[in-house]
Amino acid sequence: MSLILKAMKTAVRLAPESWLPGGTPDPLMNKHGLIGRPVSRIDGPLKVAGAARFAAEVMLDGIVYAALRYSTITRGRITMVDTAAAEAAPGVALVMTYRNAPRMKPPPVMMSAPKAAGPSDLPVMQDAEIHWNGQPVALVLAETQEQADHAASLICFTYDSEPAITSFALAKAKARTPENILGEPASIEIGDAEAVLKDAAFKIDLTYRTPRHNHNAIELHAATVAWDGDNLTVHDATQGVNGTAWTLAQVFGLKEEQVRLLSPYVGGGFGGKGLWDHQILAAAGSRLCGRPVRIMLSREGVYRVVGGRTTTEQRVALGAKPDGTLAALIHTGVAAMTTHNACPEQFTFPARHLYAADAIKVGQQVADMDMLSNTFMRGPGESIGTYALECAFDELAEAMQLDPIELRRRVEPEKDPTSGIAFSSRHLVEAYRRGAERFGWDRRDPTPRSRREGDWLIGMGCATATYPYYRMPGGAARIRLTVDGRAIVQMASHEMGMGTATVQAQHAAERLGLEYDKVSFEYGDTSLPSGTLAGGSSQTASIGAAIIAASEALTKELLKLAGNDSPLGGLKPDEVEARNGGLGKLEEPERYESYVSILKRAQRHELACEAEAPLPLEMMKYSMHSYGAQFCEVRVNAVTGEIRVSRFLGSFDCGRILNAKTATSQFKGGIIMGLGLALSEQALFDERSGRIINPSLAEYHVPVHLDVPSVEVIWTDIPDPHSPLGARGIGEIGITGVGAAVANAVYNATGKRIRELPITLDKLM
Ligand code: MOS
């Protein structure tokens, strides 16, 4: 992303004002019809009926099944491998280690090039070197999964261990400042925040800690791969078909178009469904063995091969003036990372744009550890950054004896506090107002431990949610209009269950003036026009802008095709609109011709137009973010310390909501994941061995139904005039602020501040 942001920053300096998308708001942003309607997901019935085919369900002739073995040391070398027993085991087709693996280039690491998707820049199974505890050291292919698993267990390894950095404290002592954080400066200082803090009337200066997390998508990572000569087909579970295909092409020395990636259904991604070693190893094994290969990681395998959210230690210091405005805002800290990837967990991003202060200091460092590459996980940075920042605001509000919502109102900025540019649309105060009213915030007693029912202490807390608006460059859409009056929209994008195909069919139908059931959206296949990744809550805007561009191209072509015999004859594209299944002159009902009529007269079966979305310059011109106010009520058992979230409400300001039903699910899913972050989730990294010791859902605790109370979601629905359809992303904001809302409620209930996640009962006793 950093490269892309840099390129866009150059482009925006060169671009005249009129080039900026968002200069003229999208006319659909205020249109009521299909947009906003709670349409049910197109993929819903297929999934319920078991008819949606996932990556591990694709059957190919002659397929063999893969099993992996993982290193049990953290750093060092393999000194001996004995594969004889595995090779002799029943059903075995191939045993592959570094000794016989085909020669492959290291994958270009994510963000090193526009389509780079490598988890790290390490070569995959090319030598005896071990870089993390859990690194794949052998791949076995066999006739059945059970035979592959059994044979893999028979391989013997001996290792020479070397000292490894597995202690966060030791790594932190040698922390370094990265060149940038996703294209943003690693640190920003406005005024002398430390000096201002010293003299502030009210101040707090605190440290918060957050652990590792794993995404734990229900669908295990899987790929079914096959070679046809030098052409590779991969049925994958991925959030980025184009990036994965391009990167695999680099690894195997192929042209991009020699790799076809298909990923029509993904059972949850959250940032984890990208390219990892298993797809590369499956393709390598398939090449060596000459047969199609299915690989599906076990749940343990996911923890060994797929990185998650990383550990952070964060300092938040706030200094306030007697009038409740901020004199100093400081948010700094360290995140664990490796030297082989570049995913610095941008936890200081929220503090860069949320609140006004006379002096601001934000900055973050990374601490290199010998571990599996960490990666993006839902609300990377923002989810845990808001935990620290928003807990600190609650602590400051208490020190000032001010209502925490009133404090947020007093520090509301007029423009982005660090970049100085205007907000595209910001209604955080309104989100707090509506949320507080709906939640019954006025019933909260600010004195901790003041509400009790039997053994249960009851408390309320709130916190700000925020996530940036992103739109990724490089996406193109094709619209195929057919003579039967239907439209097929095509773009290599992704459906992970969030409603992409449904919402973009709604969008395209409204854009083209067609009925919803006349439009379908095709995605998840690199043979379609290039899409952008499903990440950074950016996909809806990225696809949206490409569909706008393609529909403009289509209008031009339709007018050409209509010719002078049409009632549209002589009209220019900006004089017409799409309506009732055709084009019509603006404000002139009688000058109209249907698509079917235009195509028939031209004796065409189909008209197809493809166009690339314009560069997302709106992101450079405006400070664009989604906002929300999270409200939590907890009940804490005074005897056992057991914590139960009893009510939760999220009040969001994310621009126009495009589908009330799928949006509600995105917000609720984010909030539920946030309850896990707050109360139970933690990937336990054993600092002695460097190994994750709870690689299973039995010991890594995600929220289950009994942990999830009634969650209510409301939104402002105020369109953002600078984004396609007036919408900003909603996939990730739901998880942000939840950790702090829960922690603040726990404090209100018990009088105990927990500054280290997860908030477990032992920390309350
Ligand atoms: Mo998201 S963590 O950008 O898939």
PDB file of C-alpha atoms in Angstrom, residues 68-73 77-83 95-99 125 128 130 135-140 151-160:
ATOM      1  CA  LEU A  68       2.778 -30.481   5.804  1.00  0.00           C
ATOM      2  CA  ARG A  69       5.380 -30.975   8.516  1.00  0.00           C
ATOM      3  CA  TYR A  70       6.417 -27.940  10.547  1.00  0.00           C
ATOM      4  CA  SER A  71       9.743 -27.020  12.094  1.00  0.00           C
ATOM      5  CA  THR A  72       9.967 -27.515  15.851  1.00  0.00           C
ATOM      6  CA  ILE A  73      12.859 -25.092  16.286  1.00  0.00           C
ATOM      7  CA  ARG A  77      19.346 -25.451  10.245  1.00  0.00           C
ATOM      8  CA  ILE A  78      18.061 -28.860   9.337  1.00  0.00           C
ATOM      9  CA  THR A  79      21.044 -31.202   9.702  1.00  0.00           C
ATOM     10  CA  MET A  80      19.429 -34.497   8.713  1.00  0.00           C
ATOM     11  CA  VAL A  81      16.218 -35.567   6.985  1.00  0.00           C
ATOM     12  CA  ASP A  82      15.126 -39.187   6.701  1.00  0.00           C
ATOM     13  CA  THR A  83      12.183 -39.615   4.348  1.00  0.00           C
ATOM     14  CA  VAL A  95       7.750 -36.500  -0.295  1.00  0.00           C
ATOM     15  CA  MET A  96       9.180 -33.033  -0.868  1.00  0.00           C
ATOM     16  CA  THR A  97      11.741 -31.250   1.286  1.00  0.00           C
ATOM     17  CA  TYR A  98      14.280 -28.513   0.483  1.00  0.00           C
ATOM     18  CA  ARG A  99      16.455 -31.219  -1.061  1.00  0.00           C
ATOM     19  CA  MET A 125      11.582 -24.658   1.094  1.00  0.00           C
ATOM     20  CA  ALA A 128      18.029 -25.968   5.290  1.00  0.00           C
ATOM     21  CA  ILE A 130      14.818 -22.289   9.709  1.00  0.00           C
ATOM     22  CA  GLN A 135       7.978 -23.187   9.223  1.00  0.00           C
ATOM     23  CA  PRO A 136       6.951 -25.902   6.712  1.00  0.00           C
ATOM     24  CA  VAL A 137       9.852 -28.339   6.253  1.00  0.00           C
ATOM     25  CA  ALA A 138       8.188 -31.115   4.254  1.00  0.00           C
ATOM     26  CA  LEU A 139       5.222 -31.628   1.970  1.00  0.00           C
ATOM     27  CA  VAL A 140       3.764 -35.093   1.439  1.00  0.00           C
ATOM     28  CA  ALA A 151       3.332 -40.417   5.966  1.00  0.00           C
ATOM     29  CA  ALA A 152       4.212 -36.868   7.020  1.00  0.00           C
ATOM     30  CA  SER A 153       4.386 -38.072  10.621  1.00  0.00           C
ATOM     31  CA  LEU A 154       7.042 -40.662   9.631  1.00  0.00           C
ATOM     32  CA  ILE A 155       9.672 -38.175   8.429  1.00  0.00           C
ATOM     33  CA  CYS A 156      12.600 -37.723  10.803  1.00  0.00           C
ATOM     34  CA  PHE A 157      14.402 -34.410  11.181  1.00  0.00           C
ATOM     35  CA  THR A 158      17.364 -33.353  13.222  1.00  0.00           C
ATOM     36  CA  TYR A 159      18.234 -29.694  13.675  1.00  0.00           C
ATOM     37  CA  ASP A 160      21.042 -27.458  14.816  1.00  0.00           C
TER      38      ASP A 160
END
